[in-house]
């Protein structure tokens, strides 16, 4: 492989060998072995199989060729099976953009002591009158797609911190259980990333109740990586050192600017996912208009809410949460 892997430092290459079984001398053979399996799944349209793309799946599965191929297949199956989630999948889409600028998610400038990228979500910032839970999930996926392009992130992985301070019971009622299950499936089984931990702080009782509902869909390995810290941020600091955390999370860095990551992602006009790119695959070259392509101005509000408020039905299909669960 002539272009990918050259940028790795000796330390990073050593870590990839030690933790991921990545051996430079056999890396090309492993990539080719994954591609050899593609013919066994003619039902899936693998729109991208270049070296750098396949490599991230090998790293996510510690260079087990068959498991890497399974993950690659699930990645595309998930996108084919949930096309509405990936329609207008870009940072400029209104709901995604609003979620990003509210810090849902944000990305810290420093990594943890293992080199892992730190994603943060300040849940109280969610204004469900402007965008729904699906927009937050799409913003998280888009963020991960951008970050996973970096080889260091493929090797080191990610940690996620969710701050539930001042998150209200009313806000929690907007978390769609079906979409939550879909989110777990997408991140746990269908995305080529290593997640080192998911940390909840200041979680209220009703968030813990939601977590109990989600637990049956989590693998044991995933459960072991979820930490409930409550109001004791000191236990969070046992996992992620204070010097890289913002003051909002009890750290020594300045308070987090919730718009900093959004400005990077929205400002990168070259980074988007349209119908000509792999993340929104079409079954035919002819684009057909469907309800998936209607993004109304009131963003994720439902027809039921409009009628209850006595507002006129403007026609079209609003992007409420159920929209993302139906093809």
PDB file of C-alpha atoms in Angstrom:
ATOM      1  CA  UNK A   1       0.000   0.000   0.000  1.00  0.00           C
ATOM      2  CA  UNK A   2       1.880   2.970  -1.254  1.00  0.00           C
ATOM      3  CA  UNK A   3       0.047   5.985   0.181  1.00  0.00           C
ATOM      4  CA  UNK A   4      -1.631   4.947   3.401  1.00  0.00           C
ATOM      5  CA  UNK A   5       0.327   4.409   6.602  1.00  0.00           C
ATOM      6  CA  UNK A   6       3.320   6.583   5.714  1.00  0.00           C
ATOM      7  CA  UNK A   7       2.123   9.369   8.002  1.00  0.00           C
ATOM      8  CA  UNK A   8       2.199   7.179  11.111  1.00  0.00           C
ATOM      9  CA  UNK A   9       4.857   7.967  13.678  1.00  0.00           C
ATOM     10  CA  UNK A  10       7.000   5.135  14.977  1.00  0.00           C
ATOM     11  CA  UNK A  11       5.058   5.271  18.232  1.00  0.00           C
ATOM     12  CA  UNK A  12       1.722   5.033  16.444  1.00  0.00           C
ATOM     13  CA  UNK A  13       2.883   2.237  14.158  1.00  0.00           C
ATOM     14  CA  UNK A  14       4.118   0.343  17.217  1.00  0.00           C
ATOM     15  CA  UNK A  15       0.754   0.813  18.953  1.00  0.00           C
ATOM     16  CA  UNK A  16      -1.115  -0.402  15.859  1.00  0.00           C
ATOM     17  CA  UNK A  17       1.057  -3.517  15.785  1.00  0.00           C
ATOM     18  CA  UNK A  18       0.712  -4.140  19.530  1.00  0.00           C
ATOM     19  CA  UNK A  19      -3.019  -3.461  19.966  1.00  0.00           C
ATOM     20  CA  UNK A  20      -4.488  -4.077  16.506  1.00  0.00           C
ATOM     21  CA  UNK A  21      -2.218  -6.775  15.074  1.00  0.00           C
ATOM     22  CA  UNK A  22      -1.312  -4.431  12.219  1.00  0.00           C
ATOM     23  CA  UNK A  23       1.867  -5.567  10.513  1.00  0.00           C
ATOM     24  CA  UNK A  24       3.044  -3.258   7.691  1.00  0.00           C
ATOM     25  CA  UNK A  25       4.532  -6.145   5.729  1.00  0.00           C
ATOM     26  CA  UNK A  26       1.192  -8.008   5.569  1.00  0.00           C
ATOM     27  CA  UNK A  27      -1.189  -5.018   5.548  1.00  0.00           C
ATOM     28  CA  UNK A  28      -1.717  -5.101   1.775  1.00  0.00           C
ATOM     29  CA  UNK A  29      -2.537  -8.812   1.899  1.00  0.00           C
ATOM     30  CA  UNK A  30      -5.140  -8.244   4.629  1.00  0.00           C
ATOM     31  CA  UNK A  31      -6.813  -5.476   2.631  1.00  0.00           C
ATOM     32  CA  UNK A  32      -6.919  -7.659  -0.458  1.00  0.00           C
ATOM     33  CA  UNK A  33      -8.327 -10.551   1.589  1.00  0.00           C
ATOM     34  CA  UNK A  34     -11.229  -8.357   2.723  1.00  0.00           C
ATOM     35  CA  UNK A  35     -11.909  -7.355  -0.870  1.00  0.00           C
ATOM     36  CA  UNK A  36     -11.868 -11.014  -1.918  1.00  0.00           C
ATOM     37  CA  UNK A  37     -14.942 -11.604   0.274  1.00  0.00           C
ATOM     38  CA  UNK A  38     -17.015  -8.961  -1.532  1.00  0.00           C
ATOM     39  CA  UNK A  39     -18.070 -11.385  -4.256  1.00  0.00           C
ATOM     40  CA  UNK A  40     -19.841 -13.473  -1.585  1.00  0.00           C
ATOM     41  CA  UNK A  41     -22.351 -10.650  -1.024  1.00  0.00           C
ATOM     42  CA  UNK A  42     -23.702  -9.652  -4.450  1.00  0.00           C
ATOM     43  CA  UNK A  43     -26.754  -8.178  -2.686  1.00  0.00           C
ATOM     44  CA  UNK A  44     -24.661  -5.318  -1.332  1.00  0.00           C
ATOM     45  CA  UNK A  45     -23.311  -2.503  -3.457  1.00  0.00           C
ATOM     46  CA  UNK A  46     -19.873  -1.734  -2.001  1.00  0.00           C
ATOM     47  CA  UNK A  47     -19.395   1.750  -3.374  1.00  0.00           C
ATOM     48  CA  UNK A  48     -15.937   2.215  -1.934  1.00  0.00           C
ATOM     49  CA  UNK A  49     -13.264  -0.451  -1.510  1.00  0.00           C
ATOM     50  CA  UNK A  50     -10.015   1.493  -1.786  1.00  0.00           C
ATOM     51  CA  UNK A  51      -7.118   0.673   0.527  1.00  0.00           C
ATOM     52  CA  UNK A  52      -7.557   3.548   2.968  1.00  0.00           C
ATOM     53  CA  UNK A  53     -11.276   2.850   3.385  1.00  0.00           C
ATOM     54  CA  UNK A  54     -10.929  -0.899   3.937  1.00  0.00           C
ATOM     55  CA  UNK A  55      -8.071  -0.331   6.363  1.00  0.00           C
ATOM     56  CA  UNK A  56     -10.268   1.480   8.885  1.00  0.00           C
ATOM     57  CA  UNK A  57     -12.490  -1.616   9.114  1.00  0.00           C
ATOM     58  CA  UNK A  58      -9.476  -3.864   9.630  1.00  0.00           C
ATOM     59  CA  UNK A  59      -8.256  -1.633  12.426  1.00  0.00           C
ATOM     60  CA  UNK A  60     -11.683  -1.602  14.054  1.00  0.00           C
ATOM     61  CA  UNK A  61     -11.635  -5.419  14.165  1.00  0.00           C
ATOM     62  CA  UNK A  62      -7.946  -5.913  15.000  1.00  0.00           C
ATOM     63  CA  UNK A  63      -7.107  -7.232  11.542  1.00  0.00           C
ATOM     64  CA  UNK A  64      -9.460 -10.187  11.732  1.00  0.00           C
ATOM     65  CA  UNK A  65     -10.223 -10.371   8.016  1.00  0.00           C
ATOM     66  CA  UNK A  66     -13.635 -12.025   8.240  1.00  0.00           C
ATOM     67  CA  UNK A  67     -14.875  -9.795  11.085  1.00  0.00           C
ATOM     68  CA  UNK A  68     -13.607  -6.743   9.194  1.00  0.00           C
ATOM     69  CA  UNK A  69     -15.542  -7.817   6.121  1.00  0.00           C
ATOM     70  CA  UNK A  70     -18.666  -8.365   8.244  1.00  0.00           C
ATOM     71  CA  UNK A  71     -18.326  -4.845   9.628  1.00  0.00           C
ATOM     72  CA  UNK A  72     -17.844  -3.405   6.129  1.00  0.00           C
ATOM     73  CA  UNK A  73     -20.994  -5.227   5.001  1.00  0.00           C
ATOM     74  CA  UNK A  74     -23.004  -4.040   8.010  1.00  0.00           C
ATOM     75  CA  UNK A  75     -21.841  -0.493   7.368  1.00  0.00           C
ATOM     76  CA  UNK A  76     -23.461  -0.542   3.930  1.00  0.00           C
ATOM     77  CA  UNK A  77     -26.482  -2.620   4.981  1.00  0.00           C
ATOM     78  CA  UNK A  78     -27.236  -0.063   7.688  1.00  0.00           C
ATOM     79  CA  UNK A  79     -27.118   2.787   5.198  1.00  0.00           C
ATOM     80  CA  UNK A  80     -29.268   0.966   2.669  1.00  0.00           C
ATOM     81  CA  UNK A  81     -31.731  -0.064   5.364  1.00  0.00           C
ATOM     82  CA  UNK A  82     -32.018   3.411   6.899  1.00  0.00           C
ATOM     83  CA  UNK A  83     -31.710   5.717   3.922  1.00  0.00           C
ATOM     84  CA  UNK A  84     -33.724   8.499   5.507  1.00  0.00           C
ATOM     85  CA  UNK A  85     -31.022   8.952   8.136  1.00  0.00           C
ATOM     86  CA  UNK A  86     -28.487   9.690   5.416  1.00  0.00           C
ATOM     87  CA  UNK A  87     -30.516  11.975   3.196  1.00  0.00           C
ATOM     88  CA  UNK A  88     -28.915  15.439   3.001  1.00  0.00           C
ATOM     89  CA  UNK A  89     -26.290  14.071   5.356  1.00  0.00           C
ATOM     90  CA  UNK A  90     -24.113  17.154   5.663  1.00  0.00           C
ATOM     91  CA  UNK A  91     -23.283  19.825   8.203  1.00  0.00           C
ATOM     92  CA  UNK A  92     -25.244  22.481   6.310  1.00  0.00           C
ATOM     93  CA  UNK A  93     -28.564  20.630   6.689  1.00  0.00           C
ATOM     94  CA  UNK A  94     -30.608  22.791   9.038  1.00  0.00           C
ATOM     95  CA  UNK A  95     -31.280  20.347  11.865  1.00  0.00           C
ATOM     96  CA  UNK A  96     -27.751  18.918  11.867  1.00  0.00           C
ATOM     97  CA  UNK A  97     -26.254  22.406  11.783  1.00  0.00           C
ATOM     98  CA  UNK A  98     -28.339  23.575  14.734  1.00  0.00           C
ATOM     99  CA  UNK A  99     -27.401  20.503  16.761  1.00  0.00           C
ATOM    100  CA  UNK A 100     -23.709  21.067  15.993  1.00  0.00           C
ATOM    101  CA  UNK A 101     -23.828  24.720  17.027  1.00  0.00           C
ATOM    102  CA  UNK A 102     -25.463  23.682  20.303  1.00  0.00           C
ATOM    103  CA  UNK A 103     -22.487  21.422  20.966  1.00  0.00           C
ATOM    104  CA  UNK A 104     -24.330  18.197  20.160  1.00  0.00           C
ATOM    105  CA  UNK A 105     -21.728  16.930  19.744  1.00  0.00           C
ATOM    106  CA  UNK A 106     -18.593  18.920  20.412  1.00  0.00           C
ATOM    107  CA  UNK A 107     -15.015  17.723  20.055  1.00  0.00           C
ATOM    108  CA  UNK A 108     -12.300  18.732  22.507  1.00  0.00           C
ATOM    109  CA  UNK A 109      -9.081  20.100  21.071  1.00  0.00           C
ATOM    110  CA  UNK A 110      -6.951  17.772  23.217  1.00  0.00           C
ATOM    111  CA  UNK A 111      -7.061  13.987  23.372  1.00  0.00           C
ATOM    112  CA  UNK A 112      -7.052  11.904  26.532  1.00  0.00           C
ATOM    113  CA  UNK A 113      -3.856  10.309  27.861  1.00  0.00           C
ATOM    114  CA  UNK A 114      -4.370   7.347  25.511  1.00  0.00           C
ATOM    115  CA  UNK A 115      -4.571   9.633  22.485  1.00  0.00           C
ATOM    116  CA  UNK A 116      -8.319   9.126  22.059  1.00  0.00           C
ATOM    117  CA  UNK A 117     -10.494  11.890  20.645  1.00  0.00           C
ATOM    118  CA  UNK A 118     -13.003  13.194  23.191  1.00  0.00           C
ATOM    119  CA  UNK A 119     -16.567  13.889  22.063  1.00  0.00           C
ATOM    120  CA  UNK A 120     -18.755  15.855  24.480  1.00  0.00           C
ATOM    121  CA  UNK A 121     -22.497  16.378  24.521  1.00  0.00           C
ATOM    122  CA  UNK A 122     -24.093  18.970  26.796  1.00  0.00           C
ATOM    123  CA  UNK A 123     -27.615  17.604  26.762  1.00  0.00           C
ATOM    124  CA  UNK A 124     -29.304  20.626  28.344  1.00  0.00           C
ATOM    125  CA  UNK A 125     -28.449  22.582  25.174  1.00  0.00           C
ATOM    126  CA  UNK A 126     -30.912  20.505  23.157  1.00  0.00           C
ATOM    127  CA  UNK A 127     -33.718  22.742  21.970  1.00  0.00           C
ATOM    128  CA  UNK A 128     -36.280  20.175  20.857  1.00  0.00           C
ATOM    129  CA  UNK A 129     -38.502  22.931  19.508  1.00  0.00           C
ATOM    130  CA  UNK A 130     -35.955  23.473  16.716  1.00  0.00           C
ATOM    131  CA  UNK A 131     -34.649  19.970  15.988  1.00  0.00           C
ATOM    132  CA  UNK A 132     -35.234  16.417  17.102  1.00  0.00           C
ATOM    133  CA  UNK A 133     -33.223  13.533  18.496  1.00  0.00           C
ATOM    134  CA  UNK A 134     -32.545  12.315  14.960  1.00  0.00           C
ATOM    135  CA  UNK A 135     -30.673  15.536  14.148  1.00  0.00           C
ATOM    136  CA  UNK A 136     -28.374  14.949  17.127  1.00  0.00           C
ATOM    137  CA  UNK A 137     -27.686  11.376  16.034  1.00  0.00           C
ATOM    138  CA  UNK A 138     -26.989  12.518  12.476  1.00  0.00           C
ATOM    139  CA  UNK A 139     -24.612  15.189  13.818  1.00  0.00           C
ATOM    140  CA  UNK A 140     -22.792  12.545  15.877  1.00  0.00           C
ATOM    141  CA  UNK A 141     -22.481  10.230  12.857  1.00  0.00           C
ATOM    142  CA  UNK A 142     -21.269  13.061  10.650  1.00  0.00           C
ATOM    143  CA  UNK A 143     -18.681  14.025  13.262  1.00  0.00           C
ATOM    144  CA  UNK A 144     -17.426  10.464  13.478  1.00  0.00           C
ATOM    145  CA  UNK A 145     -17.233  10.170   9.685  1.00  0.00           C
ATOM    146  CA  UNK A 146     -15.033  13.250   9.616  1.00  0.00           C
ATOM    147  CA  UNK A 147     -12.793  12.211  12.505  1.00  0.00           C
ATOM    148  CA  UNK A 148     -12.344   8.606  11.376  1.00  0.00           C
ATOM    149  CA  UNK A 149     -10.550   9.860   8.268  1.00  0.00           C
ATOM    150  CA  UNK A 150      -7.517  10.489  10.488  1.00  0.00           C
ATOM    151  CA  UNK A 151      -5.361   7.409  10.933  1.00  0.00           C
ATOM    152  CA  UNK A 152      -4.519   8.305  14.535  1.00  0.00           C
ATOM    153  CA  UNK A 153      -8.234   8.233  15.399  1.00  0.00           C
ATOM    154  CA  UNK A 154      -8.643   4.839  13.739  1.00  0.00           C
ATOM    155  CA  UNK A 155      -5.886   3.483  15.964  1.00  0.00           C
ATOM    156  CA  UNK A 156      -6.496   5.368  19.220  1.00  0.00           C
ATOM    157  CA  UNK A 157     -10.285   5.495  19.099  1.00  0.00           C
ATOM    158  CA  UNK A 158     -12.785   7.729  20.889  1.00  0.00           C
ATOM    159  CA  UNK A 159     -14.324   8.436  24.251  1.00  0.00           C
ATOM    160  CA  UNK A 160     -17.676  10.149  24.734  1.00  0.00           C
ATOM    161  CA  UNK A 161     -18.810  12.295  27.658  1.00  0.00           C
ATOM    162  CA  UNK A 162     -22.483  13.165  28.070  1.00  0.00           C
ATOM    163  CA  UNK A 163     -23.230  15.900  30.598  1.00  0.00           C
ATOM    164  CA  UNK A 164     -26.833  15.584  31.748  1.00  0.00           C
ATOM    165  CA  UNK A 165     -26.773  18.654  34.016  1.00  0.00           C
ATOM    166  CA  UNK A 166     -30.064  20.573  33.838  1.00  0.00           C
ATOM    167  CA  UNK A 167     -31.511  18.088  31.364  1.00  0.00           C
ATOM    168  CA  UNK A 168     -35.249  18.044  32.019  1.00  0.00           C
ATOM    169  CA  UNK A 169     -37.832  15.300  32.132  1.00  0.00           C
ATOM    170  CA  UNK A 170     -39.736  17.094  29.362  1.00  0.00           C
ATOM    171  CA  UNK A 171     -36.666  16.925  27.127  1.00  0.00           C
ATOM    172  CA  UNK A 172     -36.320  13.205  27.835  1.00  0.00           C
ATOM    173  CA  UNK A 173     -39.808  12.541  26.452  1.00  0.00           C
ATOM    174  CA  UNK A 174     -38.496  13.539  23.023  1.00  0.00           C
ATOM    175  CA  UNK A 175     -36.057  10.620  22.938  1.00  0.00           C
ATOM    176  CA  UNK A 176     -37.685   8.155  20.563  1.00  0.00           C
ATOM    177  CA  UNK A 177     -37.081   4.545  21.763  1.00  0.00           C
ATOM    178  CA  UNK A 178     -36.997   3.163  18.219  1.00  0.00           C
ATOM    179  CA  UNK A 179     -34.460   5.743  17.156  1.00  0.00           C
ATOM    180  CA  UNK A 180     -32.429   5.070  20.306  1.00  0.00           C
ATOM    181  CA  UNK A 181     -32.284   1.381  19.359  1.00  0.00           C
ATOM    182  CA  UNK A 182     -31.284   2.362  15.826  1.00  0.00           C
ATOM    183  CA  UNK A 183     -28.566   4.593  17.234  1.00  0.00           C
ATOM    184  CA  UNK A 184     -27.154   1.778  19.349  1.00  0.00           C
ATOM    185  CA  UNK A 185     -27.123  -0.534  16.350  1.00  0.00           C
ATOM    186  CA  UNK A 186     -25.422   2.018  14.142  1.00  0.00           C
ATOM    187  CA  UNK A 187     -22.626   2.895  16.561  1.00  0.00           C
ATOM    188  CA  UNK A 188     -22.124  -0.511  18.149  1.00  0.00           C
ATOM    189  CA  UNK A 189     -22.316  -2.833  15.141  1.00  0.00           C
ATOM    190  CA  UNK A 190     -22.054  -0.797  11.951  1.00  0.00           C
ATOM    191  CA  UNK A 191     -19.335   1.817  12.293  1.00  0.00           C
ATOM    192  CA  UNK A 192     -15.546   1.281  12.037  1.00  0.00           C
ATOM    193  CA  UNK A 193     -14.445   2.980  15.246  1.00  0.00           C
ATOM    194  CA  UNK A 194     -12.959   1.932  18.554  1.00  0.00           C
ATOM    195  CA  UNK A 195     -14.913   3.340  21.500  1.00  0.00           C
ATOM    196  CA  UNK A 196     -12.921   3.317  24.711  1.00  0.00           C
ATOM    197  CA  UNK A 197     -15.681   4.551  26.991  1.00  0.00           C
ATOM    198  CA  UNK A 198     -18.973   6.406  27.305  1.00  0.00           C
ATOM    199  CA  UNK A 199     -19.237   8.530  30.426  1.00  0.00           C
ATOM    200  CA  UNK A 200     -22.462   9.953  31.876  1.00  0.00           C
ATOM    201  CA  UNK A 201     -22.242  12.712  34.482  1.00  0.00           C
ATOM    202  CA  UNK A 202     -25.043  14.316  36.489  1.00  0.00           C
ATOM    203  CA  UNK A 203     -27.564  11.898  35.012  1.00  0.00           C
ATOM    204  CA  UNK A 204     -31.061  12.194  36.575  1.00  0.00           C
ATOM    205  CA  UNK A 205     -33.170   9.181  37.481  1.00  0.00           C
ATOM    206  CA  UNK A 206     -35.178   9.277  34.267  1.00  0.00           C
ATOM    207  CA  UNK A 207     -31.995   9.045  32.158  1.00  0.00           C
ATOM    208  CA  UNK A 208     -30.991   5.978  34.147  1.00  0.00           C
ATOM    209  CA  UNK A 209     -34.465   4.565  33.443  1.00  0.00           C
ATOM    210  CA  UNK A 210     -33.972   5.143  29.696  1.00  0.00           C
ATOM    211  CA  UNK A 211     -30.591   3.440  29.937  1.00  0.00           C
ATOM    212  CA  UNK A 212     -32.208   0.380  31.531  1.00  0.00           C
ATOM    213  CA  UNK A 213     -34.578   0.159  28.552  1.00  0.00           C
ATOM    214  CA  UNK A 214     -31.620   0.335  26.176  1.00  0.00           C
ATOM    215  CA  UNK A 215     -29.495  -2.225  28.034  1.00  0.00           C
ATOM    216  CA  UNK A 216     -30.924  -5.339  26.312  1.00  0.00           C
ATOM    217  CA  UNK A 217     -29.622  -4.002  22.976  1.00  0.00           C
ATOM    218  CA  UNK A 218     -26.086  -3.528  24.276  1.00  0.00           C
ATOM    219  CA  UNK A 219     -23.398  -6.161  23.989  1.00  0.00           C
ATOM    220  CA  UNK A 220     -21.615  -7.090  27.211  1.00  0.00           C
ATOM    221  CA  UNK A 221     -18.430  -5.505  25.903  1.00  0.00           C
ATOM    222  CA  UNK A 222     -20.316  -2.248  25.318  1.00  0.00           C
ATOM    223  CA  UNK A 223     -21.958  -2.341  28.757  1.00  0.00           C
ATOM    224  CA  UNK A 224     -18.525  -2.610  30.337  1.00  0.00           C
ATOM    225  CA  UNK A 225     -17.511   0.647  28.658  1.00  0.00           C
ATOM    226  CA  UNK A 226     -20.424   2.730  29.992  1.00  0.00           C
ATOM    227  CA  UNK A 227     -19.772   4.602  33.224  1.00  0.00           C
ATOM    228  CA  UNK A 228     -22.387   6.395  35.323  1.00  0.00           C
ATOM    229  CA  UNK A 229     -20.621   9.012  37.425  1.00  0.00           C
ATOM    230  CA  UNK A 230     -23.618  10.908  38.751  1.00  0.00           C
ATOM    231  CA  UNK A 231     -22.541  14.150  40.424  1.00  0.00           C
ATOM    232  CA  UNK A 232     -19.082  12.808  41.289  1.00  0.00           C
ATOM    233  CA  UNK A 233     -16.894  14.207  38.520  1.00  0.00           C
ATOM    234  CA  UNK A 234     -13.833  13.007  40.430  1.00  0.00           C
ATOM    235  CA  UNK A 235     -14.550   9.479  39.184  1.00  0.00           C
ATOM    236  CA  UNK A 236     -14.674  10.845  35.621  1.00  0.00           C
ATOM    237  CA  UNK A 237     -11.207  12.287  36.169  1.00  0.00           C
ATOM    238  CA  UNK A 238      -9.947   8.823  37.050  1.00  0.00           C
ATOM    239  CA  UNK A 239     -10.643   7.900  33.417  1.00  0.00           C
ATOM    240  CA  UNK A 240      -9.958  11.218  31.666  1.00  0.00           C
ATOM    241  CA  UNK A 241      -7.438  13.562  33.239  1.00  0.00           C
ATOM    242  CA  UNK A 242      -8.510  17.027  34.340  1.00  0.00           C
ATOM    243  CA  UNK A 243      -5.854  18.830  32.329  1.00  0.00           C
ATOM    244  CA  UNK A 244      -7.591  18.022  29.016  1.00  0.00           C
ATOM    245  CA  UNK A 245     -11.142  18.666  30.208  1.00  0.00           C
ATOM    246  CA  UNK A 246     -12.921  22.036  30.141  1.00  0.00           C
ATOM    247  CA  UNK A 247     -14.036  23.750  33.331  1.00  0.00           C
ATOM    248  CA  UNK A 248     -17.604  22.703  32.524  1.00  0.00           C
ATOM    249  CA  UNK A 249     -16.557  19.120  33.281  1.00  0.00           C
ATOM    250  CA  UNK A 250     -14.468  19.934  36.337  1.00  0.00           C
ATOM    251  CA  UNK A 251     -11.303  20.229  34.277  1.00  0.00           C
ATOM    252  CA  UNK A 252      -8.449  22.716  34.163  1.00  0.00           C
ATOM    253  CA  UNK A 253      -8.987  23.927  30.585  1.00  0.00           C
ATOM    254  CA  UNK A 254     -11.146  26.994  29.807  1.00  0.00           C
ATOM    255  CA  UNK A 255     -14.928  26.514  29.461  1.00  0.00           C
ATOM    256  CA  UNK A 256     -15.854  24.718  26.274  1.00  0.00           C
ATOM    257  CA  UNK A 257     -16.969  26.806  23.318  1.00  0.00           C
ATOM    258  CA  UNK A 258     -19.922  24.798  21.998  1.00  0.00           C
ATOM    259  CA  UNK A 259     -19.566  26.345  18.552  1.00  0.00           C
ATOM    260  CA  UNK A 260     -15.892  25.502  17.996  1.00  0.00           C
ATOM    261  CA  UNK A 261     -16.375  22.078  16.397  1.00  0.00           C
ATOM    262  CA  UNK A 262     -19.454  23.236  14.474  1.00  0.00           C
ATOM    263  CA  UNK A 263     -17.473  26.044  12.893  1.00  0.00           C
ATOM    264  CA  UNK A 264     -14.844  23.566  11.712  1.00  0.00           C
ATOM    265  CA  UNK A 265     -17.316  21.077  10.298  1.00  0.00           C
ATOM    266  CA  UNK A 266     -19.785  23.534   8.780  1.00  0.00           C
ATOM    267  CA  UNK A 267     -16.911  25.598   7.412  1.00  0.00           C
ATOM    268  CA  UNK A 268     -15.482  22.594   5.579  1.00  0.00           C
ATOM    269  CA  UNK A 269     -17.583  22.826   2.435  1.00  0.00           C
ATOM    270  CA  UNK A 270     -15.697  19.956   0.823  1.00  0.00           C
ATOM    271  CA  UNK A 271     -16.914  17.568   3.503  1.00  0.00           C
ATOM    272  CA  UNK A 272     -20.471  16.576   2.693  1.00  0.00           C
ATOM    273  CA  UNK A 273     -22.338  13.447   1.781  1.00  0.00           C
ATOM    274  CA  UNK A 274     -24.475  13.711  -1.304  1.00  0.00           C
ATOM    275  CA  UNK A 275     -25.878  11.197  -3.750  1.00  0.00           C
ATOM    276  CA  UNK A 276     -22.508  10.941  -5.514  1.00  0.00           C
ATOM    277  CA  UNK A 277     -20.717   9.845  -2.360  1.00  0.00           C
ATOM    278  CA  UNK A 278     -20.629   6.543  -0.561  1.00  0.00           C
ATOM    279  CA  UNK A 279     -22.610   7.424   2.513  1.00  0.00           C
ATOM    280  CA  UNK A 280     -25.899   8.006   0.691  1.00  0.00           C
ATOM    281  CA  UNK A 281     -26.002   5.229  -1.918  1.00  0.00           C
ATOM    282  CA  UNK A 282     -28.857   5.091  -4.407  1.00  0.00           C
ATOM    283  CA  UNK A 283     -30.064   1.849  -5.928  1.00  0.00           C
ATOM    284  CA  UNK A 284     -30.458   3.467  -9.318  1.00  0.00           C
ATOM    285  CA  UNK A 285     -28.798   6.355 -11.067  1.00  0.00           C
ATOM    286  CA  UNK A 286     -32.107   8.101 -11.588  1.00  0.00           C
ATOM    287  CA  UNK A 287     -32.957  10.235  -8.611  1.00  0.00           C
ATOM    288  CA  UNK A 288     -36.557   9.805  -7.520  1.00  0.00           C
ATOM    289  CA  UNK A 289     -38.288  12.367  -5.432  1.00  0.00           C
ATOM    290  CA  UNK A 290     -39.567  10.965  -2.177  1.00  0.00           C
ATOM    291  CA  UNK A 291     -40.664  12.231   1.201  1.00  0.00           C
ATOM    292  CA  UNK A 292     -37.032  11.743   2.293  1.00  0.00           C
ATOM    293  CA  UNK A 293     -36.105  14.856   0.339  1.00  0.00           C
ATOM    294  CA  UNK A 294     -38.519  17.237   2.032  1.00  0.00           C
ATOM    295  CA  UNK A 295     -36.852  19.299   4.746  1.00  0.00           C
ATOM    296  CA  UNK A 296     -39.452  21.814   5.983  1.00  0.00           C
ATOM    297  CA  UNK A 297     -38.652  25.056   7.697  1.00  0.00           C
ATOM    298  CA  UNK A 298     -40.065  24.073  11.073  1.00  0.00           C
ATOM    299  CA  UNK A 299     -37.542  21.214  11.425  1.00  0.00           C
ATOM    300  CA  UNK A 300     -38.619  17.988  13.049  1.00  0.00           C
ATOM    301  CA  UNK A 301     -41.944  19.248  14.383  1.00  0.00           C
ATOM    302  CA  UNK A 302     -44.776  16.826  13.968  1.00  0.00           C
ATOM    303  CA  UNK A 303     -48.145  17.171  12.297  1.00  0.00           C
ATOM    304  CA  UNK A 304     -49.811  16.233  15.546  1.00  0.00           C
ATOM    305  CA  UNK A 305     -48.152  19.131  17.353  1.00  0.00           C
ATOM    306  CA  UNK A 306     -49.192  21.564  14.620  1.00  0.00           C
ATOM    307  CA  UNK A 307     -52.823  20.532  14.778  1.00  0.00           C
ATOM    308  CA  UNK A 308     -52.814  20.630  18.557  1.00  0.00           C
ATOM    309  CA  UNK A 309     -51.569  24.213  18.403  1.00  0.00           C
ATOM    310  CA  UNK A 310     -54.218  25.123  15.848  1.00  0.00           C
ATOM    311  CA  UNK A 311     -51.645  25.834  13.170  1.00  0.00           C
ATOM    312  CA  UNK A 312     -52.492  25.177   9.545  1.00  0.00           C
ATOM    313  CA  UNK A 313     -51.293  22.035   7.821  1.00  0.00           C
ATOM    314  CA  UNK A 314     -48.700  23.270   5.362  1.00  0.00           C
ATOM    315  CA  UNK A 315     -48.554  20.029   3.416  1.00  0.00           C
ATOM    316  CA  UNK A 316     -45.534  17.846   2.812  1.00  0.00           C
ATOM    317  CA  UNK A 317     -43.825  15.416   5.136  1.00  0.00           C
ATOM    318  CA  UNK A 318     -42.239  16.919   8.252  1.00  0.00           C
ATOM    319  CA  UNK A 319     -39.040  15.444   9.613  1.00  0.00           C
ATOM    320  CA  UNK A 320     -40.376  14.210  12.918  1.00  0.00           C
ATOM    321  CA  UNK A 321     -38.646  11.269  14.540  1.00  0.00           C
ATOM    322  CA  UNK A 322     -40.897   8.658  12.943  1.00  0.00           C
ATOM    323  CA  UNK A 323     -39.784   9.941   9.533  1.00  0.00           C
ATOM    324  CA  UNK A 324     -36.338   8.476  10.070  1.00  0.00           C
ATOM    325  CA  UNK A 325     -37.744   5.036  10.867  1.00  0.00           C
ATOM    326  CA  UNK A 326     -39.765   4.645   7.658  1.00  0.00           C
ATOM    327  CA  UNK A 327     -38.602   4.172   4.077  1.00  0.00           C
TER     328      UNK A 327
END
